Amino acid sequence: MGKKDTKVKVVAVGDGAVGKTCLLMVYVNNEFPEEYIPTVFENYDTNVKYKSQNVTLSVWDTAGQEDYDELRHLSYPNANCFLLCFSINSYTSFNNIKTKWIPEITKFSPKTPFILVGTKGDMRTRGGSDLVKIEEAEKMAKEIGALAYIETSARTRKGVDDVFHKAMDSNLKKGCVIM
C-alpha cells in the first residue's frame, strides 16, 4: 500500500519588492522573472517527491504593500509554514521583519512555524557595506524563534531548494508556516 500524499501550504510574506515572487517562481517554474510586477495574491501548486513522499506544495505569494494590509491575512488559514522574506540590500525590509511581519503572523497564525529568508543573496558578490550581514540575520532568526535563516538568490538558485525542503521537513515532522 502506497503512502498517502501530503499537502503543505507555504505562505511568503515580506515588504514589497524584496523578491518573494522571484523566489517562488524559480522554485515552482524554474524561471526567473526579469520584470517586476507587484503581486496582489497568487498561489502556485506543484507536486514534488520529497524524502520518498508525494507532496503537493501549495505556495502562496502575498502583497507586501501597505494597501493590502487588511486583505493579506486571508491567505494565512491552514498555512503550514511562513517564509519571512527580506532583501539583504534593504535594512528597512530586514527591520520590518520584527516590527511588522512577526506581529502580523503571530496575530493571525500564532502556532505556525516560520523561516527567515534573506533574498537577493547574489548581491554579496558585488560587495558593499550596506548589506545585511549574515551574522545579523542569524541572530535575528534566533531572537524571533525562526526554524532557520536561509539566504537565497533566485537569480542563481542559491538556497532556493533549501528553503522549501526546510518547510517540507518541518511540516512532515509537525507543521510549519513560511512567510
PDB file of C-alpha atoms in Angstrom:
ATOM      1  CA  MET A   1       0.000   0.000   0.000  1.00  0.00           C
ATOM      2  CA  GLY A   2       1.440   3.411  -1.004  1.00  0.00           C
ATOM      3  CA  LYS A   3       1.927   6.325   1.309  1.00  0.00           C
ATOM      4  CA  LYS A   4      -0.757   8.979   1.425  1.00  0.00           C
ATOM      5  CA  ASP A   5       0.011  12.212  -0.403  1.00  0.00           C
ATOM      6  CA  THR A   6       0.839  15.130   1.859  1.00  0.00           C
ATOM      7  CA  LYS A   7      -0.260  18.702   1.245  1.00  0.00           C
ATOM      8  CA  VAL A   8       1.960  21.513   2.518  1.00  0.00           C
ATOM      9  CA  LYS A   9       0.876  25.155   2.380  1.00  0.00           C
ATOM     10  CA  VAL A  10       3.682  27.701   2.494  1.00  0.00           C
ATOM     11  CA  VAL A  11       2.950  31.440   2.636  1.00  0.00           C
ATOM     12  CA  ALA A  12       5.607  34.007   1.714  1.00  0.00           C
ATOM     13  CA  VAL A  13       5.385  37.409   3.409  1.00  0.00           C
ATOM     14  CA  GLY A  14       7.622  40.462   3.484  1.00  0.00           C
ATOM     15  CA  ASP A  15       7.872  44.005   2.192  1.00  0.00           C
ATOM     16  CA  GLY A  16       7.059  44.795  -1.433  1.00  0.00           C
ATOM     17  CA  ALA A  17       9.853  44.232  -3.976  1.00  0.00           C
ATOM     18  CA  VAL A  18      12.038  42.068  -1.712  1.00  0.00           C
ATOM     19  CA  GLY A  19      11.937  39.145  -4.153  1.00  0.00           C
ATOM     20  CA  LYS A  20       9.156  36.894  -2.835  1.00  0.00           C
ATOM     21  CA  THR A  21       7.651  36.288  -6.274  1.00  0.00           C
ATOM     22  CA  CYS A  22      11.037  35.562  -7.859  1.00  0.00           C
ATOM     23  CA  LEU A  23      11.861  33.055  -5.105  1.00  0.00           C
ATOM     24  CA  LEU A  24       8.558  31.240  -5.589  1.00  0.00           C
ATOM     25  CA  MET A  25       8.609  31.341  -9.401  1.00  0.00           C
ATOM     26  CA  VAL A  26      12.126  29.932  -9.556  1.00  0.00           C
ATOM     27  CA  TYR A  27      11.169  27.051  -7.268  1.00  0.00           C
ATOM     28  CA  VAL A  28       7.821  26.233  -8.876  1.00  0.00           C
ATOM     29  CA  ASN A  29       8.517  27.036 -12.557  1.00  0.00           C
ATOM     30  CA  ASN A  30      12.329  27.077 -12.673  1.00  0.00           C
ATOM     31  CA  GLU A  31      12.005  30.504 -14.269  1.00  0.00           C
ATOM     32  CA  PHE A  32      13.376  33.871 -13.088  1.00  0.00           C
ATOM     33  CA  PRO A  33      11.006  36.764 -13.886  1.00  0.00           C
ATOM     34  CA  GLU A  34      13.131  39.664 -15.134  1.00  0.00           C
ATOM     35  CA  GLU A  35      10.373  42.255 -14.833  1.00  0.00           C
ATOM     36  CA  TYR A  36       8.936  43.456 -11.501  1.00  0.00           C
ATOM     37  CA  ILE A  37       5.173  43.176 -11.323  1.00  0.00           C
ATOM     38  CA  PRO A  38       3.687  43.840  -7.876  1.00  0.00           C
ATOM     39  CA  THR A  39       1.716  40.879  -6.553  1.00  0.00           C
ATOM     40  CA  VAL A  40      -1.717  41.139  -5.013  1.00  0.00           C
ATOM     41  CA  PHE A  41      -2.254  37.431  -4.288  1.00  0.00           C
ATOM     42  CA  GLU A  42      -1.053  34.421  -6.219  1.00  0.00           C
ATOM     43  CA  ASN A  43      -0.777  30.792  -5.369  1.00  0.00           C
ATOM     44  CA  TYR A  44       1.026  28.025  -7.153  1.00  0.00           C
ATOM     45  CA  ASP A  45       0.678  24.288  -6.632  1.00  0.00           C
ATOM     46  CA  THR A  46       3.432  21.902  -7.521  1.00  0.00           C
ATOM     47  CA  ASN A  47       3.778  18.169  -6.945  1.00  0.00           C
ATOM     48  CA  VAL A  48       7.147  17.061  -5.666  1.00  0.00           C
ATOM     49  CA  LYS A  49       8.662  13.817  -4.498  1.00  0.00           C
ATOM     50  CA  TYR A  50      10.468  14.588  -1.251  1.00  0.00           C
ATOM     51  CA  LYS A  51      12.049  12.002   1.039  1.00  0.00           C
ATOM     52  CA  SER A  52      10.037   9.237  -0.640  1.00  0.00           C
ATOM     53  CA  GLN A  53       6.752  11.081  -0.096  1.00  0.00           C
ATOM     54  CA  ASN A  54       4.488  12.628  -2.691  1.00  0.00           C
ATOM     55  CA  VAL A  55       3.960  16.209  -1.579  1.00  0.00           C
ATOM     56  CA  THR A  56       1.574  18.747  -3.054  1.00  0.00           C
ATOM     57  CA  LEU A  57       3.283  22.006  -2.232  1.00  0.00           C
ATOM     58  CA  SER A  58       0.892  24.942  -2.278  1.00  0.00           C
ATOM     59  CA  VAL A  59       2.928  28.140  -2.360  1.00  0.00           C
ATOM     60  CA  TRP A  60       1.138  31.419  -1.598  1.00  0.00           C
ATOM     61  CA  ASP A  61       2.591  34.753  -2.659  1.00  0.00           C
ATOM     62  CA  THR A  62       1.287  37.811  -0.817  1.00  0.00           C
ATOM     63  CA  ALA A  63       1.429  41.551  -1.386  1.00  0.00           C
ATOM     64  CA  GLY A  64       3.895  43.396   0.809  1.00  0.00           C
ATOM     65  CA  GLN A  65       2.474  46.827   0.137  1.00  0.00           C
ATOM     66  CA  GLU A  66       0.506  48.538   2.918  1.00  0.00           C
ATOM     67  CA  ASP A  67      -2.524  48.882   0.613  1.00  0.00           C
ATOM     68  CA  TYR A  68      -3.146  45.164   1.184  1.00  0.00           C
ATOM     69  CA  ASP A  69      -2.669  45.015   4.969  1.00  0.00           C
ATOM     70  CA  GLU A  70      -6.375  44.363   5.540  1.00  0.00           C
ATOM     71  CA  LEU A  71      -6.549  41.525   2.995  1.00  0.00           C
ATOM     72  CA  ARG A  72      -3.232  39.712   3.257  1.00  0.00           C
ATOM     73  CA  HIS A  73      -4.141  37.696   6.367  1.00  0.00           C
ATOM     74  CA  LEU A  74      -6.923  35.996   4.391  1.00  0.00           C
ATOM     75  CA  SER A  75      -4.223  33.799   2.834  1.00  0.00           C
ATOM     76  CA  TYR A  76      -2.929  32.631   6.245  1.00  0.00           C
ATOM     77  CA  PRO A  77      -5.512  29.994   7.332  1.00  0.00           C
ATOM     78  CA  ASN A  78      -4.208  26.420   7.170  1.00  0.00           C
ATOM     79  CA  ALA A  79      -0.666  27.576   6.432  1.00  0.00           C
ATOM     80  CA  ASN A  80       1.904  25.005   7.464  1.00  0.00           C
ATOM     81  CA  CYS A  81       4.875  27.346   7.285  1.00  0.00           C
ATOM     82  CA  PHE A  82       5.586  31.034   6.680  1.00  0.00           C
ATOM     83  CA  LEU A  83       8.553  32.418   4.797  1.00  0.00           C
ATOM     84  CA  LEU A  84       9.506  35.772   6.324  1.00  0.00           C
ATOM     85  CA  CYS A  85      11.342  37.409   3.440  1.00  0.00           C
ATOM     86  CA  PHE A  86      13.626  40.426   3.410  1.00  0.00           C
ATOM     87  CA  SER A  87      16.146  41.660   0.863  1.00  0.00           C
ATOM     88  CA  ILE A  88      19.758  41.611   2.038  1.00  0.00           C
ATOM     89  CA  ASN A  89      20.250  45.027   0.407  1.00  0.00           C
ATOM     90  CA  SER A  90      17.428  46.637   2.413  1.00  0.00           C
ATOM     91  CA  TYR A  91      17.793  47.225   6.128  1.00  0.00           C
ATOM     92  CA  THR A  92      14.250  48.600   6.079  1.00  0.00           C
ATOM     93  CA  SER A  93      12.839  45.249   4.927  1.00  0.00           C
ATOM     94  CA  PHE A  94      15.082  43.458   7.454  1.00  0.00           C
ATOM     95  CA  ASN A  95      13.900  45.624  10.365  1.00  0.00           C
ATOM     96  CA  ASN A  96      10.272  45.242   9.273  1.00  0.00           C
ATOM     97  CA  ILE A  97      10.520  41.509   9.964  1.00  0.00           C
ATOM     98  CA  LYS A  98      10.407  42.311  13.696  1.00  0.00           C
ATOM     99  CA  THR A  99       8.201  45.395  13.620  1.00  0.00           C
ATOM    100  CA  LYS A 100       5.588  44.340  11.037  1.00  0.00           C
ATOM    101  CA  TRP A 101       5.750  40.727   9.877  1.00  0.00           C
ATOM    102  CA  ILE A 102       6.263  38.855  13.152  1.00  0.00           C
ATOM    103  CA  PRO A 103       3.392  40.743  14.843  1.00  0.00           C
ATOM    104  CA  GLU A 104       1.138  40.092  11.841  1.00  0.00           C
ATOM    105  CA  ILE A 105       1.739  36.370  11.501  1.00  0.00           C
ATOM    106  CA  THR A 106       1.658  35.735  15.242  1.00  0.00           C
ATOM    107  CA  LYS A 107      -1.646  37.598  15.483  1.00  0.00           C
ATOM    108  CA  PHE A 108      -3.344  35.506  12.803  1.00  0.00           C
ATOM    109  CA  SER A 109      -1.373  32.222  12.979  1.00  0.00           C
ATOM    110  CA  PRO A 110       0.377  32.112  16.359  1.00  0.00           C
ATOM    111  CA  LYS A 111       1.402  28.447  16.220  1.00  0.00           C
ATOM    112  CA  THR A 112       2.603  28.300  12.635  1.00  0.00           C
ATOM    113  CA  PRO A 113       6.363  27.875  12.250  1.00  0.00           C
ATOM    114  CA  PHE A 114       8.358  30.209  10.038  1.00  0.00           C
ATOM    115  CA  ILE A 115      11.678  30.515   8.264  1.00  0.00           C
ATOM    116  CA  LEU A 116      13.632  33.754   7.938  1.00  0.00           C
ATOM    117  CA  VAL A 117      14.645  34.132   4.286  1.00  0.00           C
ATOM    118  CA  GLY A 118      17.204  36.626   3.004  1.00  0.00           C
ATOM    119  CA  THR A 119      16.679  37.264  -0.708  1.00  0.00           C
ATOM    120  CA  LYS A 120      18.963  38.711  -3.396  1.00  0.00           C
ATOM    121  CA  GLY A 121      21.993  36.898  -1.970  1.00  0.00           C
ATOM    122  CA  ASP A 122      23.820  37.315  -5.295  1.00  0.00           C
ATOM    123  CA  MET A 123      24.317  40.973  -4.282  1.00  0.00           C
ATOM    124  CA  ARG A 124      27.047  39.795  -1.865  1.00  0.00           C
ATOM    125  CA  THR A 125      29.396  39.239  -4.800  1.00  0.00           C
ATOM    126  CA  ARG A 126      29.088  42.946  -5.623  1.00  0.00           C
ATOM    127  CA  GLY A 127      30.146  43.871  -2.108  1.00  0.00           C
ATOM    128  CA  GLY A 128      29.102  46.925  -0.205  1.00  0.00           C
ATOM    129  CA  SER A 129      28.830  47.814   3.444  1.00  0.00           C
ATOM    130  CA  ASP A 130      25.104  48.485   3.242  1.00  0.00           C
ATOM    131  CA  LEU A 131      24.146  44.792   3.050  1.00  0.00           C
ATOM    132  CA  VAL A 132      22.559  42.966   5.979  1.00  0.00           C
ATOM    133  CA  LYS A 133      25.300  40.775   7.429  1.00  0.00           C
ATOM    134  CA  ILE A 134      24.727  37.013   7.632  1.00  0.00           C
ATOM    135  CA  GLU A 135      25.519  37.149  11.364  1.00  0.00           C
ATOM    136  CA  GLU A 136      22.812  39.799  11.886  1.00  0.00           C
ATOM    137  CA  ALA A 137      20.229  37.665  10.099  1.00  0.00           C
ATOM    138  CA  GLU A 138      21.226  34.520  12.014  1.00  0.00           C
ATOM    139  CA  LYS A 139      20.966  36.453  15.283  1.00  0.00           C
ATOM    140  CA  MET A 140      17.504  37.725  14.359  1.00  0.00           C
ATOM    141  CA  ALA A 141      16.374  34.217  13.388  1.00  0.00           C
ATOM    142  CA  LYS A 142      17.242  33.010  16.894  1.00  0.00           C
ATOM    143  CA  GLU A 143      15.618  36.023  18.566  1.00  0.00           C
ATOM    144  CA  ILE A 144      12.304  35.617  16.732  1.00  0.00           C
ATOM    145  CA  GLY A 145      12.190  31.824  17.026  1.00  0.00           C
ATOM    146  CA  ALA A 146      12.559  31.039  13.322  1.00  0.00           C
ATOM    147  CA  LEU A 147      13.243  27.463  12.284  1.00  0.00           C
ATOM    148  CA  ALA A 148      16.295  28.729  10.403  1.00  0.00           C
ATOM    149  CA  TYR A 149      17.839  31.583   8.477  1.00  0.00           C
ATOM    150  CA  ILE A 150      18.397  30.728   4.828  1.00  0.00           C
ATOM    151  CA  GLU A 151      19.971  33.137   2.372  1.00  0.00           C
ATOM    152  CA  THR A 152      18.839  32.792  -1.217  1.00  0.00           C
ATOM    153  CA  SER A 153      19.372  34.112  -4.701  1.00  0.00           C
ATOM    154  CA  ALA A 154      16.539  33.426  -7.109  1.00  0.00           C
ATOM    155  CA  ARG A 155      18.813  34.631  -9.929  1.00  0.00           C
ATOM    156  CA  THR A 156      21.444  31.925  -9.242  1.00  0.00           C
ATOM    157  CA  ARG A 157      19.079  29.463  -7.434  1.00  0.00           C
ATOM    158  CA  LYS A 158      21.372  29.512  -4.379  1.00  0.00           C
ATOM    159  CA  GLY A 159      19.432  28.341  -1.328  1.00  0.00           C
ATOM    160  CA  VAL A 160      16.077  28.186  -3.129  1.00  0.00           C
ATOM    161  CA  ASP A 161      15.584  24.427  -2.736  1.00  0.00           C
ATOM    162  CA  ASP A 162      16.877  24.624   0.856  1.00  0.00           C
ATOM    163  CA  VAL A 163      14.019  26.958   1.828  1.00  0.00           C
ATOM    164  CA  PHE A 164      11.295  24.658   0.553  1.00  0.00           C
ATOM    165  CA  HIS A 165      12.994  21.499   1.822  1.00  0.00           C
ATOM    166  CA  LYS A 166      13.169  23.055   5.304  1.00  0.00           C
ATOM    167  CA  ALA A 167       9.481  23.978   5.088  1.00  0.00           C
ATOM    168  CA  MET A 168       8.536  20.459   4.000  1.00  0.00           C
ATOM    169  CA  ASP A 169      10.791  18.873   6.649  1.00  0.00           C
ATOM    170  CA  SER A 170       9.130  20.896   9.347  1.00  0.00           C
ATOM    171  CA  ASN A 171       5.659  20.042   8.120  1.00  0.00           C
ATOM    172  CA  LEU A 172       6.381  16.365   7.659  1.00  0.00           C
ATOM    173  CA  LYS A 173       7.522  16.344  11.294  1.00  0.00           C
ATOM    174  CA  LYS A 174       4.945  18.632  12.920  1.00  0.00           C
ATOM    175  CA  GLY A 175       3.870  21.566  10.717  1.00  0.00           C
ATOM    176  CA  CYS A 176       5.444  24.818   9.528  1.00  0.00           C
ATOM    177  CA  VAL A 177       4.415  28.221   8.167  1.00  0.00           C
ATOM    178  CA  ILE A 178       6.599  30.100   5.663  1.00  0.00           C
ATOM    179  CA  MET A 179       6.307  33.818   5.264  1.00  0.00           C
TER     180      MET A 179
END
